[in-house]
Coordinates of C-alpha atoms and ligand atoms in Angstrom, one line a residue:
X217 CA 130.1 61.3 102.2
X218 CA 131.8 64.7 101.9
X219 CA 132.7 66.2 98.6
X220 CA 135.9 68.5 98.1
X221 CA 134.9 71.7 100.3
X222 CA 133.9 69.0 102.7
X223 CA 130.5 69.2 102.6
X224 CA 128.6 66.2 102.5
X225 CA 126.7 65.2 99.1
X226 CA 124.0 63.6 98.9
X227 CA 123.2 60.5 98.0
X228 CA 123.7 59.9 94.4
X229 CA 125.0 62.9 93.7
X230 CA 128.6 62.1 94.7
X231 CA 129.5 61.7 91.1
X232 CA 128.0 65.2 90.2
X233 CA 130.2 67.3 93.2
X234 CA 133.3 65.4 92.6
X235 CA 133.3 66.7 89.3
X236 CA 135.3 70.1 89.8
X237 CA 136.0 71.9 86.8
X238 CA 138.9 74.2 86.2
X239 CA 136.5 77.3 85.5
X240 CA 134.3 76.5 88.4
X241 CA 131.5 76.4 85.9
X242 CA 129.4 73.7 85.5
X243 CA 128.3 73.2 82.0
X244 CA 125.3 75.5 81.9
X245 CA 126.0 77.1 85.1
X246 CA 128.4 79.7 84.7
X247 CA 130.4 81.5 87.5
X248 CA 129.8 85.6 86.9
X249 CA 131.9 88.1 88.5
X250 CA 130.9 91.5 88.4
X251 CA 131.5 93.6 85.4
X252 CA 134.1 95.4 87.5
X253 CA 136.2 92.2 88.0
X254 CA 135.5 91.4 83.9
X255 CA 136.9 94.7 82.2
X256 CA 140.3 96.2 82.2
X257 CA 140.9 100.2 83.4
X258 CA 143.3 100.8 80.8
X259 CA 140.8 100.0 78.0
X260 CA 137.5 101.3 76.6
X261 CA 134.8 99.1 74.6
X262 CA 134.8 101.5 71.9
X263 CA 137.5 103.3 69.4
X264 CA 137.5 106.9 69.6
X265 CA 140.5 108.9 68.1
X266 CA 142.1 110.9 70.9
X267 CA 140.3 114.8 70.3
X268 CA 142.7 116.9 68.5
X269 CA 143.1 120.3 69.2
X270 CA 140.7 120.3 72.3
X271 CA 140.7 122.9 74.7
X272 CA 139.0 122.0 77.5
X273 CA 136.1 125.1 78.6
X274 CA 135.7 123.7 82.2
X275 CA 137.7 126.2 84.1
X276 CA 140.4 123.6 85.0
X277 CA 137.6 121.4 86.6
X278 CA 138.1 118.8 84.2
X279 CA 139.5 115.3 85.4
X280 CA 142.7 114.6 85.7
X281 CA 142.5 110.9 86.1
X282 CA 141.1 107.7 85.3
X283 CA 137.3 107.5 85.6
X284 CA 137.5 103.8 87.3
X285 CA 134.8 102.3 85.1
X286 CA 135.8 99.4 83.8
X287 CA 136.2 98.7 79.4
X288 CA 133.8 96.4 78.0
X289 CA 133.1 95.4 74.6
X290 CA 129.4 95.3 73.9
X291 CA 130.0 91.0 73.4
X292 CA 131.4 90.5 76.9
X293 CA 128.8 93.6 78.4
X294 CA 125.8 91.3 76.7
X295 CA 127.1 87.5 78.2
X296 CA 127.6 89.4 81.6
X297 CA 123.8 90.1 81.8
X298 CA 122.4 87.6 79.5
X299 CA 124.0 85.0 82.1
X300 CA 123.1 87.3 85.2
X301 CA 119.2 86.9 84.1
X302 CA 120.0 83.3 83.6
X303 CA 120.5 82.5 86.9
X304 CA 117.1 84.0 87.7
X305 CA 114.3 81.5 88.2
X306 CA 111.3 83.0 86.8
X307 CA 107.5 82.3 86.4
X308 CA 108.5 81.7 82.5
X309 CA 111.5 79.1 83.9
X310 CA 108.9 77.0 85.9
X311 CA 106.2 76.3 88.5
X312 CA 106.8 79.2 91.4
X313 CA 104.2 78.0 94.5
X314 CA 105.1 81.0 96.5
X315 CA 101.7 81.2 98.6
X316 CA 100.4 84.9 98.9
X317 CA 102.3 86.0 96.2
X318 CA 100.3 84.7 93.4
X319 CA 102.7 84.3 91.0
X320 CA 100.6 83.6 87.3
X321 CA 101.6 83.5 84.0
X322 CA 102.0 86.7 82.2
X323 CA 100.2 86.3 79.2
X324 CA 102.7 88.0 76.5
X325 CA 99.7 90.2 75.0
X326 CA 99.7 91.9 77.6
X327 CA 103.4 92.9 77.0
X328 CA 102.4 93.6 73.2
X329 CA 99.6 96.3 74.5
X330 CA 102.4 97.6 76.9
X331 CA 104.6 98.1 74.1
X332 CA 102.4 100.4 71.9
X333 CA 104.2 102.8 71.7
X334 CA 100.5 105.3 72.2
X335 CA 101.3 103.7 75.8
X336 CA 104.8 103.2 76.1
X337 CA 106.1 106.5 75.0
X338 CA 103.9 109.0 76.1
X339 CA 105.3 111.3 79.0
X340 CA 104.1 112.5 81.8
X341 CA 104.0 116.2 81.5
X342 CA 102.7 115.8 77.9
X343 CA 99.5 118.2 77.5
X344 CA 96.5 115.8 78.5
X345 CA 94.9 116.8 75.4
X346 CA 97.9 114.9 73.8
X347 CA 97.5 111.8 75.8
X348 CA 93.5 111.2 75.9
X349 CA 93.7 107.4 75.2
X350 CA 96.2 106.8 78.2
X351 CA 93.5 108.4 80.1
X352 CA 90.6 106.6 79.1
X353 CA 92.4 103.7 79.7
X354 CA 93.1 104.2 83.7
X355 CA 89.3 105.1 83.5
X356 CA 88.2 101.9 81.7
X357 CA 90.0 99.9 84.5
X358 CA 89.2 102.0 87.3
X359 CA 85.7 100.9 85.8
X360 CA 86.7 97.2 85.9
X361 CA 88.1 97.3 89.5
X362 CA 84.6 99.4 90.7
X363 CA 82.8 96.7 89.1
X364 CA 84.1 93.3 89.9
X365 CA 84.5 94.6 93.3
X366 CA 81.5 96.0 94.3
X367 CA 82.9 99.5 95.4
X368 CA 82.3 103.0 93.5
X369 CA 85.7 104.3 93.9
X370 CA 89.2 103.8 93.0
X371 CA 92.6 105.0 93.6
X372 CA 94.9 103.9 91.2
X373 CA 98.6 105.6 91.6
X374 CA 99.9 103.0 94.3
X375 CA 102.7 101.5 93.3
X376 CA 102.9 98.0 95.3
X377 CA 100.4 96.6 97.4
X378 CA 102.3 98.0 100.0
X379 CA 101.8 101.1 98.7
X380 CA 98.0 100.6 98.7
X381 CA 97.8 99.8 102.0
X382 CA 99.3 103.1 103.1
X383 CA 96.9 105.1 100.3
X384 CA 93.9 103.5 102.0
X385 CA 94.5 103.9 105.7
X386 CA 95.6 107.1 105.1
X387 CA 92.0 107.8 103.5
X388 CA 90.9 106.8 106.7
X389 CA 93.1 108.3 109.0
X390 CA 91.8 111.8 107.0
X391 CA 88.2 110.8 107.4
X392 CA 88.2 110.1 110.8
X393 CA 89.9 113.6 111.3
X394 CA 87.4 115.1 109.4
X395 CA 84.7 113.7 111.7
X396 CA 86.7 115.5 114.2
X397 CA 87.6 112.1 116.0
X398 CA 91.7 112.1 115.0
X399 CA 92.9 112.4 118.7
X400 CA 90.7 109.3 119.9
X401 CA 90.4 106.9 117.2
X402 CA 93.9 105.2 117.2
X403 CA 93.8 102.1 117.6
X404 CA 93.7 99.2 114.2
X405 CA 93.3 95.7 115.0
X406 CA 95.5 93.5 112.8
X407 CA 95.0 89.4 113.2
X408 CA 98.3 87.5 114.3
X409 CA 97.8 85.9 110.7
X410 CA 98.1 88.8 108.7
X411 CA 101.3 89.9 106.4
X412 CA 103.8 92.3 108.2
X413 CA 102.6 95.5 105.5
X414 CA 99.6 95.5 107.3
X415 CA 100.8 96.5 111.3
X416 CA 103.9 98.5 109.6
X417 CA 101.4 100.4 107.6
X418 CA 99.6 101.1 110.7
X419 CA 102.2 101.9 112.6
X420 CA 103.7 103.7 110.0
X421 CA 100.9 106.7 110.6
X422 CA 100.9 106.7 113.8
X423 CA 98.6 104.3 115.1
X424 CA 98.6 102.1 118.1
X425 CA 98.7 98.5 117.0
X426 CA 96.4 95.3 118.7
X427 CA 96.7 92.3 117.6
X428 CA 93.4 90.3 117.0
X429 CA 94.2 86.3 118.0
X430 CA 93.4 83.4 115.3
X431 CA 90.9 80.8 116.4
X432 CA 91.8 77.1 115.7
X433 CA 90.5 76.4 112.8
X434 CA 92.5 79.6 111.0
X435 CA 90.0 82.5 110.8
X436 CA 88.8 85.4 112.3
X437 CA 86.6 84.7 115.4
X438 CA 84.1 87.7 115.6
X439 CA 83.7 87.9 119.5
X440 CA 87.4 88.2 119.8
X441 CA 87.0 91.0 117.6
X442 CA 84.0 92.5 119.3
X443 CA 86.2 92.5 122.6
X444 CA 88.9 94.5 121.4
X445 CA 86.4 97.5 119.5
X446 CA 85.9 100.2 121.0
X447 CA 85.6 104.3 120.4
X448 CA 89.4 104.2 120.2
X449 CA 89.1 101.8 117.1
X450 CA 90.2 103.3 113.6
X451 CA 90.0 100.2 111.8
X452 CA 90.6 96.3 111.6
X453 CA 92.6 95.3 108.5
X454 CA 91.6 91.8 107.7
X455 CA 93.1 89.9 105.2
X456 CA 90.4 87.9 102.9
X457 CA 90.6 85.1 101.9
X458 CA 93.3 85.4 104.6
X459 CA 96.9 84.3 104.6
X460 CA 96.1 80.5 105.9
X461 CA 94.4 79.9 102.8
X462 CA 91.0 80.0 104.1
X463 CA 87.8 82.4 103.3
X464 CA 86.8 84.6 106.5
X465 CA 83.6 82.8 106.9
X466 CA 82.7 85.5 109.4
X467 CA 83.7 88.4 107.3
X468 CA 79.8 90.6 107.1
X469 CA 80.0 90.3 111.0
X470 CA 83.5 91.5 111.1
X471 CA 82.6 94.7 109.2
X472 CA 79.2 95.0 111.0
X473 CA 80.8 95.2 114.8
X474 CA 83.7 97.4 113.0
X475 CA 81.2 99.5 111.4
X476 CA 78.9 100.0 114.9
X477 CA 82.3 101.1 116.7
X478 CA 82.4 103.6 114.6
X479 CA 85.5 102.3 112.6
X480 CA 86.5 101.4 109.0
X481 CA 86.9 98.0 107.3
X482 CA 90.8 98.1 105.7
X483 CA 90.5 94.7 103.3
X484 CA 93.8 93.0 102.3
X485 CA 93.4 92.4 98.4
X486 CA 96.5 90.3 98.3
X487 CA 94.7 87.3 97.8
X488 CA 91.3 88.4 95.9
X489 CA 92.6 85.7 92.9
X490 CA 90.7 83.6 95.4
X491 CA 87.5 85.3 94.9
X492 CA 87.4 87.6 91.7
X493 CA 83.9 87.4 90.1
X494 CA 82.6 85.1 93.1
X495 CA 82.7 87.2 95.6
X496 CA 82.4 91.7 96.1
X497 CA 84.1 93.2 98.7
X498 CA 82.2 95.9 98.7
X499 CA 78.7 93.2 99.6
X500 CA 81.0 92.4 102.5
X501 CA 81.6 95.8 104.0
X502 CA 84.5 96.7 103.1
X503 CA 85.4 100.3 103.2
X504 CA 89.1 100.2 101.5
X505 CA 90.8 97.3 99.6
X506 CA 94.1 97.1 97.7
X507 CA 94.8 94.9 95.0
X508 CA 98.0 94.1 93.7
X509 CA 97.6 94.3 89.8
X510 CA 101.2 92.3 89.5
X511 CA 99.4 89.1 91.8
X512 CA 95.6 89.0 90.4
X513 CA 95.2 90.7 87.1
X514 CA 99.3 89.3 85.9
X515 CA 101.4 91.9 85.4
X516 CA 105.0 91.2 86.4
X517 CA 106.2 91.0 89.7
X518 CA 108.8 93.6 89.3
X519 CA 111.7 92.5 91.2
X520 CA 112.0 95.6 92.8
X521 CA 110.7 97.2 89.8
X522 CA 107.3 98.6 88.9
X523 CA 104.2 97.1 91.1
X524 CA 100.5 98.7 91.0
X525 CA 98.5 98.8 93.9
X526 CA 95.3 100.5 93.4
X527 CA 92.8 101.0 95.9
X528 CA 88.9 100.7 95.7
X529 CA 87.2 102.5 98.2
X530 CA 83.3 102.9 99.5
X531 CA 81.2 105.7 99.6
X532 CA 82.4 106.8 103.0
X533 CA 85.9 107.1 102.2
X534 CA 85.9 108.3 98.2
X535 CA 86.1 111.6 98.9
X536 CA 89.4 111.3 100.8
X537 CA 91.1 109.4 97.5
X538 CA 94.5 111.4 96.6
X539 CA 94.8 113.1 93.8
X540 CA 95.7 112.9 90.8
X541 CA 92.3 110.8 89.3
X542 CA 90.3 110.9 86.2
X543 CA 87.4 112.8 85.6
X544 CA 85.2 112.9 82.1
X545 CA 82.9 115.2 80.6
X546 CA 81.9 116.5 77.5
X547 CA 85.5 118.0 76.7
X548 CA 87.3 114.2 76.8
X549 CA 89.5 112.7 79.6
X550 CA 90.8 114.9 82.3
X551 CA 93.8 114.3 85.4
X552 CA 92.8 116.1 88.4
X553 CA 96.0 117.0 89.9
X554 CA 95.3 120.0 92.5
X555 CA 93.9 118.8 95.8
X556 CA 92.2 122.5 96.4
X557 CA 88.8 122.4 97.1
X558 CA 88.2 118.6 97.4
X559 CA 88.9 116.4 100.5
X560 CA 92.0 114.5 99.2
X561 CA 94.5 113.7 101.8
X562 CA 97.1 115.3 99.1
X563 CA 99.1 112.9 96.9
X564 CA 101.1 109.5 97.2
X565 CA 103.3 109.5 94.2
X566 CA 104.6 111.9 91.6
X567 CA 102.6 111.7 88.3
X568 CA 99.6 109.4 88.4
X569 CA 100.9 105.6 88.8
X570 CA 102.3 102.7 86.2
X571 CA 100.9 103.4 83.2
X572 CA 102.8 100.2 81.9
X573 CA 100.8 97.9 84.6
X574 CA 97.4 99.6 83.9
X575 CA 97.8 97.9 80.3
X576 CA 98.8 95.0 81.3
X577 CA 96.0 94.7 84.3
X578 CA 93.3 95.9 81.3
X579 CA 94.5 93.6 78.7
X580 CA 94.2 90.6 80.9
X581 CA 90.2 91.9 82.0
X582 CA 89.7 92.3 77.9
X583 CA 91.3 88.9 77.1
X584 CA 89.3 86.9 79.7
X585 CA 86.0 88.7 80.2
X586 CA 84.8 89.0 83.3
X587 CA 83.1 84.8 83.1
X588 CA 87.3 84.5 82.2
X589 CA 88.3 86.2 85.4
X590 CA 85.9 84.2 87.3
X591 CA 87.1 80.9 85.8
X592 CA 90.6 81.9 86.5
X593 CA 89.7 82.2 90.5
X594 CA 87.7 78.8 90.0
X595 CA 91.0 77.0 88.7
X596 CA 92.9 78.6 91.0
X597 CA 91.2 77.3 94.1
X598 CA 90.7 73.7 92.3
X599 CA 94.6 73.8 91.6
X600 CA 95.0 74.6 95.2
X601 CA 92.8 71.5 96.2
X602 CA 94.0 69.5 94.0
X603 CA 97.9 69.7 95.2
X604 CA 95.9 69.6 99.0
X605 CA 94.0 66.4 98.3
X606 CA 97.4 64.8 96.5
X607 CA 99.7 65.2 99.3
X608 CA 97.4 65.3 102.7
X609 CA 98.2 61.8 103.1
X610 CA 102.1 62.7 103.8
X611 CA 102.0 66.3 104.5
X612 CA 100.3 67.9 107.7
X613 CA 97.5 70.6 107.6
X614 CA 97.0 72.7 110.8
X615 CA 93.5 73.4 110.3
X616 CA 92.4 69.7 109.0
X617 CA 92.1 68.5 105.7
X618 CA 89.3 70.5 104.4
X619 CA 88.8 72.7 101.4
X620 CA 91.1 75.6 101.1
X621 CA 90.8 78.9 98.6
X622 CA 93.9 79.2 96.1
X623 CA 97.0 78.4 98.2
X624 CA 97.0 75.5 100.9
X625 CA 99.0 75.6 103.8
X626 CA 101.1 72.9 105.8
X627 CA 102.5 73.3 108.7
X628 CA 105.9 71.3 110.1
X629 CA 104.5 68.4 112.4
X630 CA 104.8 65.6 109.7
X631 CA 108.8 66.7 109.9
X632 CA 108.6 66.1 113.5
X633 CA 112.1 63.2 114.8
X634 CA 113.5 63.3 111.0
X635 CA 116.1 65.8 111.2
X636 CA 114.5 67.9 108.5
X637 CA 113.0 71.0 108.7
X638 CA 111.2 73.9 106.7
X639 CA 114.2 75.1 105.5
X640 CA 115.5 72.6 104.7
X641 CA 112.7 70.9 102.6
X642 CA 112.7 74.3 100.8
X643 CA 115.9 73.9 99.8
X644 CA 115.6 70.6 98.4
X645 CA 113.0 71.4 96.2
X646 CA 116.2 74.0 94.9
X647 CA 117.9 71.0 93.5
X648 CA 114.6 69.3 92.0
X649 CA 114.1 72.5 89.8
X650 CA 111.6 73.9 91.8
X651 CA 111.3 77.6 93.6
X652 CA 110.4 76.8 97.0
X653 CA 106.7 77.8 98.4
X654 CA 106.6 80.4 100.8
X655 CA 108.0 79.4 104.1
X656 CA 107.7 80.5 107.7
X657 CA 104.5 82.4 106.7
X658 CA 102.1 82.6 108.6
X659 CA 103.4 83.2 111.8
X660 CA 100.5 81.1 113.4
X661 CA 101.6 78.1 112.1
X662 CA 105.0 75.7 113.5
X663 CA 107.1 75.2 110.1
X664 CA 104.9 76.7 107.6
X665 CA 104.6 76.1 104.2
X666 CA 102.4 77.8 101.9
X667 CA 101.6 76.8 98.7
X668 CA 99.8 78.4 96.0
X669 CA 100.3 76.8 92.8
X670 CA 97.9 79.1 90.6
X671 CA 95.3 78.6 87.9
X672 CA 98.1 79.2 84.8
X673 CA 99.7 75.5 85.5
X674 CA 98.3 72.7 84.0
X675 CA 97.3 69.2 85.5
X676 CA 100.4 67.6 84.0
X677 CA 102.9 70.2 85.4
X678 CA 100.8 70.3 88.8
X679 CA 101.1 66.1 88.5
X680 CA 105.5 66.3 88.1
X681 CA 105.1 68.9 90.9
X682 CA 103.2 67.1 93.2
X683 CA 105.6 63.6 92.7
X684 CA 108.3 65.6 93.4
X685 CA 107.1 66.9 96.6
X686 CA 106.1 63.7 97.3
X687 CA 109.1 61.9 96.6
X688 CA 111.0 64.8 98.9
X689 CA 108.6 63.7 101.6
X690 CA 109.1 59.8 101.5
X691 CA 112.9 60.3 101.8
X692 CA 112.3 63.0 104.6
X693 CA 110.2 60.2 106.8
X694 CA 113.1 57.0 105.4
X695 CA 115.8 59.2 107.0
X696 CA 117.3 60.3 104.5
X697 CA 118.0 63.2 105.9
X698 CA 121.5 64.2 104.3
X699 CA 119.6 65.4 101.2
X700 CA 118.0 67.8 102.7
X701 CA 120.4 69.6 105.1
X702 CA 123.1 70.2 103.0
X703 CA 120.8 71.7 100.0
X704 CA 120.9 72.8 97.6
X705 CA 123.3 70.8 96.3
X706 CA 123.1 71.3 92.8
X707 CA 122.5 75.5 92.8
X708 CA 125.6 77.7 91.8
X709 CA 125.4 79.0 95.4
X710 CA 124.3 76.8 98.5
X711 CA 123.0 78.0 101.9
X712 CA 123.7 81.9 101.7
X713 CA 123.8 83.8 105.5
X714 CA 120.8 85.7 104.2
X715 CA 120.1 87.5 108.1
X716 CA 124.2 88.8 107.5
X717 CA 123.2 89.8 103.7
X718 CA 120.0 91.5 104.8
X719 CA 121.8 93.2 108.1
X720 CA 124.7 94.5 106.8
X721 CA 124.8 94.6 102.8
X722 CA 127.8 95.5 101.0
X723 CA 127.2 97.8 98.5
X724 CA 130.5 99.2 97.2
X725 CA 132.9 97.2 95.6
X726 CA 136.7 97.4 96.5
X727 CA 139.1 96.4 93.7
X728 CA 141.2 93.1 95.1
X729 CA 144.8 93.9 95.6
X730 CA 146.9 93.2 92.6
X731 CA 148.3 89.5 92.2
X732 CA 151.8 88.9 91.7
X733 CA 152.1 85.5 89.4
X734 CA 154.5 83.6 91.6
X735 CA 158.4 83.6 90.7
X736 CA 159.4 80.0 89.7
Ligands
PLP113 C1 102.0 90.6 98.6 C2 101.2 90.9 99.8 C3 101.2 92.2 100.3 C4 102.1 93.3 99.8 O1 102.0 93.6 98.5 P1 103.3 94.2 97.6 O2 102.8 94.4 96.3 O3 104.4 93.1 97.7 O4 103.7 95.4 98.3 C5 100.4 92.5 101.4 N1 99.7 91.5 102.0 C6 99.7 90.3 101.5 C7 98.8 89.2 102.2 C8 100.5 89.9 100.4 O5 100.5 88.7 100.0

């Protein structure tokens, strides 16, 4: 059945799409044009009397026309963006199971500590005498990090995991130059399972990437790894647990045949909600580890907005930590901002980091406690089961149905003959209310779906999610195939050319040529 643009609707929904309305809204969901097609030219939002007897001091450079914004009154500026962020699906909107992206529940205390204004308002050239509590703050949870981790060092300016991952391979690359060895040691082996920030970081500084191949049951085989070190061999950066879901079961022999060739041990923290308070890194070898403050210790994922990524490091590699970093003694709190006379490999950001996340990461440490933190992993991985053990029967697992850390991961043969695929289960779960899980991720895997549903949901919203899924699948294997390719049906936008979008983005808007109501 096709519906007035002539797509096809899906079954029972025929009633829905038929139903055009004049605005193009429907009920809740509002059509938004840009601000610039909302206001008029000729118009401002605000009265201001017209300045009399102004002369102009600006040497005849003042304009002479129309600024081209467009006139808003503060009620039609406030439904423009008030309806923008409603068209947003957030964590506080419903379940999210992007896998790897650990997307938890910000608890809003944190957002009250952010908020103090002893936090919030402080600036960054302020005399550090002035700002003494903002400082032993980033020192309390470098302290937390060092601790729960197992490592005695921490950078914390990052700004995204991303970010981390270049502020501890750069710690490398400068130790390895200071061992005189930068012309030889090259080379970082990066598993086919890992995320695409770790071989861009890499190659990013100039190293030559290898890839490491996955063994079949979704790990890290330490032979393959053996085979590829060498004296060329910066470093390996393994992800753990790693991006299938699964805990590198081989991880202390990883580090050990890294460590013999004479390289470093990069660790992924993406996923350390997995293993926080069960498991230190630095008991595992690892020399440098990033962990995203937004994914494990719930500060928001900013949207393109502020991220933390600090970076714990080990003995070997704490000396080459940028600056700035806190150091006490007797005189208080002090930012060591001048790399002179220490080994630093310089800086990675202006000013010292987000002061905003570093209360929101410490917050969440104070609220739980560190048996709280461990209970949160604990739940995480149970929820993770859970949603495995509940769908197994109808889903497909690549590596076999056995226990996974926090995020379980399904791969496409179970779609195999019905006409549906990845995609287009993802976008089906769009018109169920659902984000979709993270798709096409890991690359090892045909079809993948990733799903990590976190410890923040409950058993009854991890129970609706779960039927729904399941009720997706069941009409996936019927043949019922119509409501998944055309999906979403229900969103205020369907399938968007997101390669086109992402290729060649239009940035600047053009206004529409004037339209001439038609004579009668
Ligand atoms: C999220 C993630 C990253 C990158 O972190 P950002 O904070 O998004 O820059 C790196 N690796 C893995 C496995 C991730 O899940």
């Amino acid at each position: 059945m096709l519906n007035r643009q002539g797509r096809p609707t899906a079954p029972g929904l025929a009633s829905v799409s038929a139903h055009e309305t004049f605005t193009g809204n429907k009920a809740l969901l509002q059509e938004e044009p840009l601000l610039f097609e909302i206001g008029r030219y000729d118009v401002t939002g605000v009265d201001l009397d017209e300045p009399q007897g102004f002369t102009p001091r600006l040497g005849g450079l003042e304009r002479s026309d129309g600024i081209g914004l467009p006139g808003l009154s503060e009620p039609e500026t406030m439904r423009h963006f008030v309806r923008l962020s409603q068209k947003n699906y957030g964590i506080d909107t419903g379940l999210f199971p992007l896998g790897s992206c650990t997307m938890k529940h910000n608890p809003r205390l944190n957002e009250r500590m952010a908020r103090l204004p002893g936090f919030a308002d402080v600036h960054p050239l302020q005399p550090q005498s002035t700002v003494q509590g903002a400082l032993e703050l980033m020192n309390e949870l470098g302290r937390w990090l060092t601790e729960l981790t197992g490592m005695p060092a921490v950078a914390l300016s990052p700004k995204a995991g991303a970010h981390g991952e270049l502020c501890g391979m750069m710690a490398i690359k400068a130790a390895i130059e200071a061992k005189g060895e930068g012309a030889t040691r090259r080379t970082v082996l990066v598993p086919d399972s890992a995320h695409g920030t770790n071989p861009a970081t890499a190659a990013l500084i100039q190293f030559d990437v290898k890839p490491v191949p996955v063994r079949e049951d979704g790990t890290v085989d330490p032979e393959a790894v053996r085979a590829l070190a060498g004296p060329d061999t910066a470093a390996i950066m393994l992800t753990n647990p790693n991006t299938c879901g699964l805990f590198e079961k081989d991880v202390a022999k990883i580090a050990e045949i890294i460590h013999a060739a004479g390289g470093y041990f990069y660790c992924d923290g993406a996923n350390y909600n997995a293993i926080v308070g069960k498991a230190r890194p630095g008991d595992l070898g690892v020399d440098a580890m990033h962990i995203n403050l937004h994914k494990t210790f719930s500060t928001p994922h900013g949207g393109g907005g502020p991220g933390s990524g600090p970076v714990v490091l080990s003995e070997r590699l704490a000396a080459f930590a940028p600056v700035p970093f806190v150091r006490t003694d007797a005189a208080g709190f002090a930012l060591v901002e001048d790399e002179e006379g220490t080994e630093a490999f310089g800086r990675i950001t202006a000013f010292h980091g987000q002061t905003g996340m570093y209360v929101r990461a410490l917050s969440y440490m104070l609220s739980h406690g560190a048996d709280g933190c461990r209970q949160a992993s604990e739940d995480a991985v149970l929820n993770a089961n859970y949603v495995r053990a509940r769908l197994a029967d109808l889903m497909s697992l690549p590596f076999g149905n056995r226990p996974c850390m926090h995020e379980v991961l399904f791969d496409d043969a179970w779609l195999k003959d019905t006409g549906v695929s990845t995609l287009d289960f993802a976008k089906a779960m769009i018109d169920e209310g659902y984000h979709p899980m993270t798709v096409y991720f890991p690359l090892v895997v045909h079809g993948a779906m990733l799903v990590e549903p976190t410890e923040s949901e409950s058993r009854a919203s991890l129970d609706l999610f779960i039927a729904t899924l399941r009720d997706l699948a069941m009409a996936a294997k019927r043949g019922d195939a119509a409501r998944f390719t055309g999906a979403p049906y229900l969103a205020p936008r369907r399938r968007l050319d997101e390669t086109r979008a992402a290729r060649s983005p239009v940035l600047r808007w053009t206004p529409p040529a004037p339209v001439q109501e038609a004579a009668e």
